[in-house]
Amino acid sequence: MSATIKDVAREARVSIATVSRVLNNSAVVTDETRQRVLEAIKKTGYKPNALARSLKIQKTHTIGLIVPDISSTFYPEVVRGIEDIAAMYNYNIFLCNTDQKEEKEVKYIEILGEKQVDGIIFMGDIVRDSVIQTFNEFGVPVVLAGTQDKDKRFPSVMIDNEKAAYDAVKYLISLEHKRIGMISGPMHDPIGGLQRIEGYKKALEEHGIKYDPELVVEGEFKTRKAYLAMLKLLEYKVDAVFAASDDMAAAAINAIFDSNLKVPEDIHIVGFDNTYISTIFRPTITTIQQPAYDIGAVSMRLLTKLLAKEPIEEMHVILPHQLIVRESTGFGEE
Amino acid sequence: MSATIKDVAREARVSIATVSRVLNNSAVVTDETRQRVLEAIKKTGYKPNALARSLKIQKTHTIGLIVPDISSTFYPEVVRGIEDIAAMYNYNIFLCNTDQKEEKEVKYIEILGEKQVDGIIFMGDIVRDSVIQTFNEFGVPVVLAGTQDKDKRFPSVMIDNEKAAYDAVKYLISLEHKRIGMISGPMHDPIGGLQRIEGYKKALEEHGIKYDPELVVEGEFKTRKAYLAMLKLLEYKVDAVFAASDDMAAAAINAIFDSNLKVPEDIHIVGFDNTYISTIFRPTITTIQQPAYDIGAVSMRLLTKLLAKEPIEEMHVILPHQLIVRESTGFGEE
DNA sequence: TTGTAAGCGTTATCAT
DNA sequence: ATGATAACGCTTACAA
């Protein structure tokens, strides 16, 4: 139906090779023939077929994005960062939501491989063996964004979660708190779960506070669980809480209010992620900023280098995090 | 490098046609040869090349998604709805962020066309002529999600924005308010801007309240603008406000607090969208629920029908909205 | 400078 | 039931 390079060639009375040449404005084509071809293109309404081109040159200028859930709070920002850089380098993006389900992850990698993506950016709490194996089967360049495989074989971009948690808790300690609770991510999550708990422990121990397992309650990044977790921590009489996400921090604050206590007057809270919610919630929430956009942008930049076979300075990029002090730890009071 | 259908054929000592047959488990292939081919596939580690396949069958099973900004509050949910249905029908998704810039919209449509997507779902406040023209050039099936072209030539899925705004304001009127302000979207946005203002006007007029243009202040869906808009409305002594988005409602509430007034005690607020923020913010925000996920899901379903050339019952789907009453209009008080 | 033709990896028609 | 082969729309040696 739509015009092909052949139609243009016929119209311009040249060979398809010549048309191809002006299309890729390669080689030296006479201005005159170029003009003829350009006109023919216009006249026929010709649109190049990227599929055919990709099949020939063995490059699609397309990359795959594997994301747990594009409708959650953290990932849209990461994806935006990826997209912006991808657009700069003329890459298009396949979006795949996995809900962190292993079979979906594997299946999507296979589909992406079959669709001949030039590279893949993978996100998800844990990088399973089956996922790693599938990557290897297709031999496609991969960058891990906000996560890491246990053998660190794949390039990755993330923050230092342990250090970030450490900083958050250390800040609470500097505010003279002794009984500091934590609402954690899931225990099976090596990054957002365990690493942050590790940082929490380290901060306590380095400052001579004994670690009490009872004060770490799993919130699993769910507001309902976090709310309940906070109620439990209240029973243990904590005077400060570090929540592994802003959502959970907000839920915790609600639980505190609903128990007729106040933040920051009675209890201090620190969240994690510096999402929108931490700025708009009242009290505004002290939090750790994860540079979500940058994680995406740097991951994509790294991938472009991989694809161009440029030398990589650093396989495992650690981006800086930042403690942002707000009302939930008493900032703004005297 | 990676095995092709030829390698498999050679390995299994059959023709490529036969391999293709077992791949598409079409036609009748002897169990014996099928077995041989299957083994050859395993042995060679063959992965089909979807590009070649698509080039041949003229279908990519890929659709393009054109979105203003995936990192904003509303769209991730829509996209998730699209993705879920797309996955059910084995479609993959190209994600394109436009920031509502005309040139980006047009360029992405062209790229999607060249990459031979089977269809496109378009989102954005306004559907420009250049966009429509580009759609036509490529002749690719299109569904508009959450928006509409002025001639209604393209299928669309959305809510009745005017009616939704009407319902919101009518509810405020039912609470005995007389001086009702509005923080609106941008005036150049026919859907989220003008239609909602229209609903606001209609509700007032139908209930014998004179419409006062001063009481409609543009917030442009930006929290900072909305904050300032609310300060202005306070000067005009409004006793209730309808904000065209939850973000703006939250910002308005902050402005009210910062002016030493209280919500809902002194002023009632209604938002729009039923985003996460309206549930977690305190006071929780009365709002209009736009079924974002459903808009996405229904759009994608509609597109699958278009692609399968199934008959379409309704070119312009209106999904139900809902008023959700929360604390910002005094719910929960006596 | 331009044209011819092979090939990218499939599917599908037509023989056998 | 299976095999040859043309075709999908393009790029790119190699020739002319």
mmCIF file of N, CA and C in Angstrom, chain A residues 47-52 54-55 60-62 68-71 76-77 79-80 83 87 90 92-97 99 107-108 111 114-116 137-138 223 247 250-251 254 258 276-277 280-282, chain B residues 47-52 54-55 60-62 68-71 76-77 79-80 83 87 90 92-97 99 107-108 111 114-116 137-138 223 247 250-251 254 258 276-277 280-282:
data_model
loop_
_atom_site.group_PDB
_atom_site.id
_atom_site.type_symbol
_atom_site.label_atom_id
_atom_site.label_comp_id
_atom_site.label_asym_id
_atom_site.label_seq_id
_atom_site.Cartn_x
_atom_site.Cartn_y
_atom_site.Cartn_z
ATOM 1 N N LYS A 47 7.681 6.707 2.966
ATOM 2 C CA LYS A 47 8.183 6.678 4.339
ATOM 3 C C LYS A 47 9.087 5.466 4.471
ATOM 4 N N PRO A 48 10.300 5.666 4.915
ATOM 5 C CA PRO A 48 11.210 4.522 5.034
ATOM 6 C C PRO A 48 10.666 3.470 5.997
ATOM 7 N N ASN A 49 11.001 2.239 5.736
ATOM 8 C CA ASN A 49 10.593 1.148 6.608
ATOM 9 C C ASN A 49 11.772 0.756 7.493
ATOM 10 N N ALA A 50 11.639 1.138 8.765
ATOM 11 C CA ALA A 50 12.759 0.929 9.688
ATOM 12 C C ALA A 50 13.014 -0.557 9.936
ATOM 13 N N LEU A 51 11.975 -1.355 9.785
ATOM 14 C CA LEU A 51 12.128 -2.794 9.991
ATOM 15 C C LEU A 51 13.122 -3.367 8.997
ATOM 16 N N ALA A 52 12.880 -3.053 7.731
ATOM 17 C CA ALA A 52 13.746 -3.567 6.681
ATOM 18 C C ALA A 52 15.172 -3.069 6.889
ATOM 19 N N SER A 54 16.566 -2.119 9.704
ATOM 20 C CA SER A 54 17.169 -2.766 10.869
ATOM 21 C C SER A 54 17.588 -4.191 10.561
ATOM 22 N N LEU A 55 16.767 -4.860 9.806
ATOM 23 C CA LEU A 55 17.076 -6.243 9.469
ATOM 24 C C LEU A 55 18.401 -6.297 8.713
ATOM 25 N N THR A 60 18.576 -1.895 15.737
ATOM 26 C CA THR A 60 17.210 -1.390 15.730
ATOM 27 C C THR A 60 17.104 0.007 16.319
ATOM 28 N N HIS A 61 18.168 0.453 16.977
ATOM 29 C CA HIS A 61 18.079 1.715 17.714
ATOM 30 C C HIS A 61 16.881 1.694 18.648
ATOM 31 N N THR A 62 16.710 0.580 19.259
ATOM 32 C CA THR A 62 15.621 0.389 20.210
ATOM 33 C C THR A 62 16.192 -0.313 21.427
ATOM 34 N N PRO A 68 9.531 -2.896 37.343
ATOM 35 C CA PRO A 68 8.555 -3.602 38.171
ATOM 36 C C PRO A 68 7.136 -3.070 37.956
ATOM 37 N N ASP A 69 6.979 -1.746 38.051
ATOM 38 C CA ASP A 69 5.629 -1.205 37.924
ATOM 39 C C ASP A 69 5.696 0.283 37.612
ATOM 40 N N ILE A 70 5.305 0.615 36.421
ATOM 41 C CA ILE A 70 5.392 2.008 35.986
ATOM 42 C C ILE A 70 4.401 2.882 36.750
ATOM 43 N N SER A 71 3.439 2.281 37.434
ATOM 44 C CA SER A 71 2.474 3.116 38.155
ATOM 45 C C SER A 71 2.843 3.282 39.631
ATOM 46 N N PRO A 76 8.527 5.935 37.538
ATOM 47 C CA PRO A 76 8.247 6.852 36.438
ATOM 48 C C PRO A 76 9.367 7.866 36.245
ATOM 49 N N GLU A 77 9.901 8.332 37.347
ATOM 50 C CA GLU A 77 10.975 9.323 37.282
ATOM 51 C C GLU A 77 12.239 8.723 36.647
ATOM 52 N N VAL A 79 12.311 6.221 34.587
ATOM 53 C CA VAL A 79 12.007 5.992 33.172
ATOM 54 C C VAL A 79 12.109 7.288 32.384
ATOM 55 N N ARG A 80 11.678 8.362 33.002
ATOM 56 C CA ARG A 80 11.773 9.653 32.326
ATOM 57 C C ARG A 80 13.219 9.996 32.038
ATOM 58 N N GLU A 83 14.342 7.906 29.197
ATOM 59 C CA GLU A 83 13.746 8.346 27.938
ATOM 60 C C GLU A 83 14.432 9.598 27.395
ATOM 61 N N ALA A 87 16.240 9.618 23.897
ATOM 62 C CA ALA A 87 15.805 10.493 22.812
ATOM 63 C C ALA A 87 16.991 11.262 22.233
ATOM 64 N N ASN A 90 18.693 9.132 19.931
ATOM 65 C CA ASN A 90 17.803 8.524 18.938
ATOM 66 C C ASN A 90 17.491 7.054 19.190
ATOM 67 N N ASN A 92 14.684 4.381 20.743
ATOM 68 C CA ASN A 92 13.308 4.235 21.210
ATOM 69 C C ASN A 92 13.256 3.169 22.279
ATOM 70 N N ILE A 93 12.145 3.190 22.993
ATOM 71 C CA ILE A 93 12.071 2.395 24.202
ATOM 72 C C ILE A 93 10.867 1.469 24.234
ATOM 73 N N PHE A 94 11.140 0.208 24.477
ATOM 74 C CA PHE A 94 10.064 -0.738 24.771
ATOM 75 C C PHE A 94 9.850 -0.772 26.277
ATOM 76 N N LEU A 95 8.622 -0.549 26.697
ATOM 77 C CA LEU A 95 8.343 -0.574 28.128
ATOM 78 C C LEU A 95 7.715 -1.907 28.527
ATOM 79 N N CYS A 96 8.257 -2.522 29.582
ATOM 80 C CA CYS A 96 7.736 -3.808 30.045
ATOM 81 C C CYS A 96 7.549 -3.799 31.559
ATOM 82 N N ASN A 97 6.339 -4.036 32.002
ATOM 83 C CA ASN A 97 6.058 -4.118 33.443
ATOM 84 C C ASN A 97 6.069 -5.572 33.906
ATOM 85 N N ASP A 99 5.942 -6.490 37.517
ATOM 86 C CA ASP A 99 5.499 -6.730 38.892
ATOM 87 C C ASP A 99 6.498 -7.614 39.638
ATOM 88 N N LYS A 107 10.149 -13.786 30.344
ATOM 89 C CA LYS A 107 9.432 -13.739 29.074
ATOM 90 C C LYS A 107 9.696 -12.434 28.321
ATOM 91 N N TYR A 108 9.694 -11.345 29.052
ATOM 92 C CA TYR A 108 9.937 -10.067 28.395
ATOM 93 C C TYR A 108 11.345 -9.982 27.821
ATOM 94 N N ILE A 111 11.225 -11.788 24.594
ATOM 95 C CA ILE A 111 10.561 -11.020 23.536
ATOM 96 C C ILE A 111 11.453 -9.890 23.052
ATOM 97 N N GLU A 114 14.062 -11.248 20.855
ATOM 98 C CA GLU A 114 13.531 -11.582 19.527
ATOM 99 C C GLU A 114 13.256 -10.339 18.698
ATOM 100 N N LYS A 115 12.836 -9.291 19.374
ATOM 101 C CA LYS A 115 12.595 -8.052 18.635
ATOM 102 C C LYS A 115 13.891 -7.307 18.381
ATOM 103 N N GLN A 116 14.984 -7.933 18.725
ATOM 104 C CA GLN A 116 16.309 -7.438 18.376
ATOM 105 C C GLN A 116 16.653 -6.092 18.984
ATOM 106 N N GLU A 137 21.764 -15.786 27.180
ATOM 107 C CA GLU A 137 21.333 -16.482 25.968
ATOM 108 C C GLU A 137 21.236 -15.540 24.778
ATOM 109 N N PHE A 138 20.778 -14.339 25.054
ATOM 110 C CA PHE A 138 20.602 -13.406 23.946
ATOM 111 C C PHE A 138 21.838 -12.551 23.716
ATOM 112 N N THR A 223 1.788 0.855 52.289
ATOM 113 C CA THR A 223 1.350 1.828 53.287
ATOM 114 C C THR A 223 0.537 1.169 54.401
ATOM 115 N N ASP A 247 6.449 6.777 51.318
ATOM 116 C CA ASP A 247 5.080 6.296 51.463
ATOM 117 C C ASP A 247 4.885 5.728 52.850
ATOM 118 N N ALA A 250 4.913 8.382 55.497
ATOM 119 C CA ALA A 250 3.633 9.093 55.558
ATOM 120 C C ALA A 250 2.594 8.251 56.297
ATOM 121 N N ALA A 251 2.566 6.983 55.985
ATOM 122 C CA ALA A 251 1.622 6.091 56.659
ATOM 123 C C ALA A 251 1.923 6.023 58.150
ATOM 124 N N ASN A 254 0.632 9.069 59.841
ATOM 125 C CA ASN A 254 -0.816 8.936 60.025
ATOM 126 C C ASN A 254 -1.125 8.048 61.226
ATOM 127 N N ASP A 258 -3.121 9.170 64.511
ATOM 128 C CA ASP A 258 -4.312 8.429 64.915
ATOM 129 C C ASP A 258 -4.160 7.837 66.314
ATOM 130 N N TYR A 276 7.554 13.002 45.695
ATOM 131 C CA TYR A 276 6.588 14.065 45.757
ATOM 132 C C TYR A 276 5.864 14.133 47.099
ATOM 133 N N ILE A 277 5.463 12.970 47.577
ATOM 134 C CA ILE A 277 4.683 12.905 48.810
ATOM 135 C C ILE A 277 5.415 13.547 49.974
ATOM 136 N N ILE A 280 4.835 17.349 49.868
ATOM 137 C CA ILE A 280 3.479 17.902 49.927
ATOM 138 C C ILE A 280 2.767 17.491 51.205
ATOM 139 N N PHE A 281 3.187 16.413 51.780
ATOM 140 C CA PHE A 281 2.598 15.946 53.036
ATOM 141 C C PHE A 281 2.885 16.958 54.139
ATOM 142 N N ARG A 282 1.962 17.080 55.061
ATOM 143 C CA ARG A 282 2.224 17.933 56.224
ATOM 144 C C ARG A 282 2.166 17.095 57.472
ATOM 145 N N LYS B 47 17.057 -18.526 18.231
ATOM 146 C CA LYS B 47 16.009 -17.603 18.671
ATOM 147 C C LYS B 47 15.431 -16.938 17.442
ATOM 148 N N PRO B 48 14.139 -16.988 17.273
ATOM 149 C CA PRO B 48 13.540 -16.373 16.088
ATOM 150 C C PRO B 48 13.818 -14.878 16.031
ATOM 151 N N ASN B 49 13.905 -14.351 14.847
ATOM 152 C CA ASN B 49 14.122 -12.927 14.641
ATOM 153 C C ASN B 49 12.790 -12.272 14.271
ATOM 154 N N ALA B 50 12.261 -11.542 15.243
ATOM 155 C CA ALA B 50 10.931 -10.957 15.056
ATOM 156 C C ALA B 50 10.924 -9.901 13.965
ATOM 157 N N LEU B 51 12.085 -9.283 13.749
ATOM 158 C CA LEU B 51 12.179 -8.252 12.719
ATOM 159 C C LEU B 51 11.873 -8.854 11.352
ATOM 160 N N ALA B 52 12.569 -9.928 11.060
ATOM 161 C CA ALA B 52 12.396 -10.584 9.761
ATOM 162 C C ALA B 52 10.950 -11.048 9.611
ATOM 163 N N SER B 54 8.294 -9.853 11.105
ATOM 164 C CA SER B 54 7.402 -8.710 10.943
ATOM 165 C C SER B 54 7.494 -8.135 9.539
ATOM 166 N N LEU B 55 8.693 -8.093 9.020
ATOM 167 C CA LEU B 55 8.872 -7.547 7.675
ATOM 168 C C LEU B 55 8.056 -8.369 6.680
ATOM 169 N N THR B 60 3.824 -5.978 13.379
ATOM 170 C CA THR B 60 4.903 -5.999 14.361
ATOM 171 C C THR B 60 4.438 -6.424 15.748
ATOM 172 N N HIS B 61 3.117 -6.437 15.937
ATOM 173 C CA HIS B 61 2.591 -6.670 17.272
ATOM 174 C C HIS B 61 3.215 -5.710 18.273
ATOM 175 N N THR B 62 3.330 -4.508 17.812
ATOM 176 C CA THR B 62 3.904 -3.446 18.629
ATOM 177 C C THR B 62 3.016 -2.228 18.464
ATOM 178 N N PRO B 68 2.297 12.744 27.432
ATOM 179 C CA PRO B 68 2.942 14.013 27.750
ATOM 180 C C PRO B 68 4.155 13.817 28.666
ATOM 181 N N ASP B 69 3.948 13.121 29.777
ATOM 182 C CA ASP B 69 5.053 12.975 30.716
ATOM 183 C C ASP B 69 4.803 11.785 31.636
ATOM 184 N N ILE B 70 5.605 10.781 31.467
ATOM 185 C CA ILE B 70 5.420 9.560 32.237
ATOM 186 C C ILE B 70 5.737 9.777 33.718
ATOM 187 N N SER B 71 6.404 10.880 34.037
ATOM 188 C CA SER B 71 6.732 11.095 35.446
ATOM 189 C C SER B 71 5.722 11.991 36.157
ATOM 190 N N PRO B 76 1.133 7.530 34.557
ATOM 191 C CA PRO B 76 1.670 6.180 34.809
ATOM 192 C C PRO B 76 0.565 5.148 34.978
ATOM 193 N N GLU B 77 -0.502 5.561 35.619
ATOM 194 C CA GLU B 77 -1.616 4.647 35.851
ATOM 195 C C GLU B 77 -2.303 4.275 34.524
ATOM 196 N N VAL B 79 -0.909 4.313 31.601
ATOM 197 C CA VAL B 79 0.037 3.477 30.861
ATOM 198 C C VAL B 79 0.008 2.045 31.390
ATOM 199 N N ARG B 80 -0.129 1.946 32.699
ATOM 200 C CA ARG B 80 -0.185 0.600 33.277
ATOM 201 C C ARG B 80 -1.406 -0.152 32.754
ATOM 202 N N GLU B 83 -0.645 -1.204 29.266
ATOM 203 C CA GLU B 83 0.336 -2.289 29.232
ATOM 204 C C GLU B 83 -0.301 -3.629 29.590
ATOM 205 N N ALA B 87 -0.327 -6.648 27.069
ATOM 206 C CA ALA B 87 0.344 -7.914 27.374
ATOM 207 C C ALA B 87 -0.607 -9.088 27.132
ATOM 208 N N ASN B 90 -0.582 -9.828 23.636
ATOM 209 C CA ASN B 90 0.765 -9.988 23.082
ATOM 210 C C ASN B 90 1.238 -8.820 22.242
ATOM 211 N N ASN B 92 3.603 -5.360 22.290
ATOM 212 C CA ASN B 92 4.611 -4.621 23.029
ATOM 213 C C ASN B 92 4.413 -3.137 22.791
ATOM 214 N N ILE B 93 5.055 -2.368 23.662
ATOM 215 C CA ILE B 93 4.765 -0.944 23.699
ATOM 216 C C ILE B 93 6.000 -0.078 23.559
ATOM 217 N N PHE B 94 5.938 0.841 22.614
ATOM 218 C CA PHE B 94 6.941 1.894 22.536
ATOM 219 C C PHE B 94 6.463 3.073 23.357
ATOM 220 N N LEU B 95 7.291 3.520 24.271
ATOM 221 C CA LEU B 95 6.906 4.663 25.104
ATOM 222 C C LEU B 95 7.564 5.940 24.593
ATOM 223 N N CYS B 96 6.768 6.997 24.425
ATOM 224 C CA CYS B 96 7.299 8.265 23.925
ATOM 225 C C CYS B 96 6.787 9.429 24.761
ATOM 226 N N ASN B 97 7.676 10.177 25.346
ATOM 227 C CA ASN B 97 7.312 11.370 26.126
ATOM 228 C C ASN B 97 7.414 12.618 25.270
ATOM 229 N N ASP B 99 6.133 15.940 26.435
ATOM 230 C CA ASP B 99 5.957 17.212 27.143
ATOM 231 C C ASP B 99 4.964 18.099 26.410
ATOM 232 N N LYS B 107 7.280 14.234 15.559
ATOM 233 C CA LYS B 107 8.473 13.428 15.273
ATOM 234 C C LYS B 107 8.277 11.984 15.763
ATOM 235 N N TYR B 108 7.696 11.859 16.934
ATOM 236 C CA TYR B 108 7.501 10.503 17.450
ATOM 237 C C TYR B 108 6.514 9.714 16.600
ATOM 238 N N ILE B 111 8.436 8.466 13.702
ATOM 239 C CA ILE B 111 9.325 7.350 14.048
ATOM 240 C C ILE B 111 8.515 6.074 14.261
ATOM 241 N N GLU B 114 7.534 4.715 10.992
ATOM 242 C CA GLU B 114 8.656 4.064 10.303
ATOM 243 C C GLU B 114 8.989 2.721 10.950
ATOM 244 N N LYS B 115 8.823 2.665 12.242
ATOM 245 C CA LYS B 115 9.097 1.395 12.915
ATOM 246 C C LYS B 115 7.913 0.432 12.762
ATOM 247 N N GLN B 116 6.950 0.852 12.006
ATOM 248 C CA GLN B 116 5.840 -0.024 11.595
ATOM 249 C C GLN B 116 4.965 -0.509 12.747
ATOM 250 N N GLU B 137 -0.984 10.593 7.324
ATOM 251 C CA GLU B 137 0.082 10.213 6.397
ATOM 252 C C GLU B 137 0.479 8.750 6.556
ATOM 253 N N PHE B 138 0.498 8.318 7.788
ATOM 254 C CA PHE B 138 0.936 6.945 8.016
ATOM 255 C C PHE B 138 -0.222 5.951 7.995
ATOM 256 N N THR B 223 1.686 23.115 41.111
ATOM 257 C CA THR B 223 1.419 23.334 42.528
ATOM 258 C C THR B 223 1.777 24.754 42.952
ATOM 259 N N ASP B 247 -3.257 17.660 42.969
ATOM 260 C CA ASP B 247 -2.024 18.380 43.295
ATOM 261 C C ASP B 247 -2.343 19.818 43.652
ATOM 262 N N ALA B 250 -4.112 20.107 46.948
ATOM 263 C CA ALA B 250 -3.184 19.982 48.076
ATOM 264 C C ALA B 250 -2.421 21.287 48.277
ATOM 265 N N ALA B 251 -1.957 21.835 47.185
ATOM 266 C CA ALA B 251 -1.231 23.105 47.269
ATOM 267 C C ALA B 251 -2.135 24.195 47.833
ATOM 268 N N ASN B 254 -2.444 23.849 51.519
ATOM 269 C CA ASN B 254 -1.242 24.383 52.157
ATOM 270 C C ASN B 254 -1.295 25.903 52.237
ATOM 271 N N ASP B 258 -1.248 28.088 55.596
ATOM 272 C CA ASP B 258 -0.225 29.112 55.782
ATOM 273 C C ASP B 258 -0.837 30.496 55.967
ATOM 274 N N TYR B 276 -3.117 9.288 44.329
ATOM 275 C CA TYR B 276 -2.543 8.888 45.583
ATOM 276 C C TYR B 276 -2.518 10.018 46.619
ATOM 277 N N ILE B 277 -2.124 11.171 46.176
ATOM 278 C CA ILE B 277 -1.976 12.309 47.078
ATOM 279 C C ILE B 277 -3.269 12.616 47.823
ATOM 280 N N ILE B 280 -3.539 10.267 50.886
ATOM 281 C CA ILE B 280 -2.515 10.248 51.922
ATOM 282 C C ILE B 280 -2.369 11.616 52.568
ATOM 283 N N PHE B 281 -2.771 12.637 51.868
ATOM 284 C CA PHE B 281 -2.700 13.997 52.401
ATOM 285 C C PHE B 281 -3.667 14.133 53.561
ATOM 286 N N ARG B 282 -3.288 14.943 54.539
ATOM 287 C CA ARG B 282 -4.211 15.210 55.626
ATOM 288 C C ARG B 282 -4.525 16.682 55.647
#
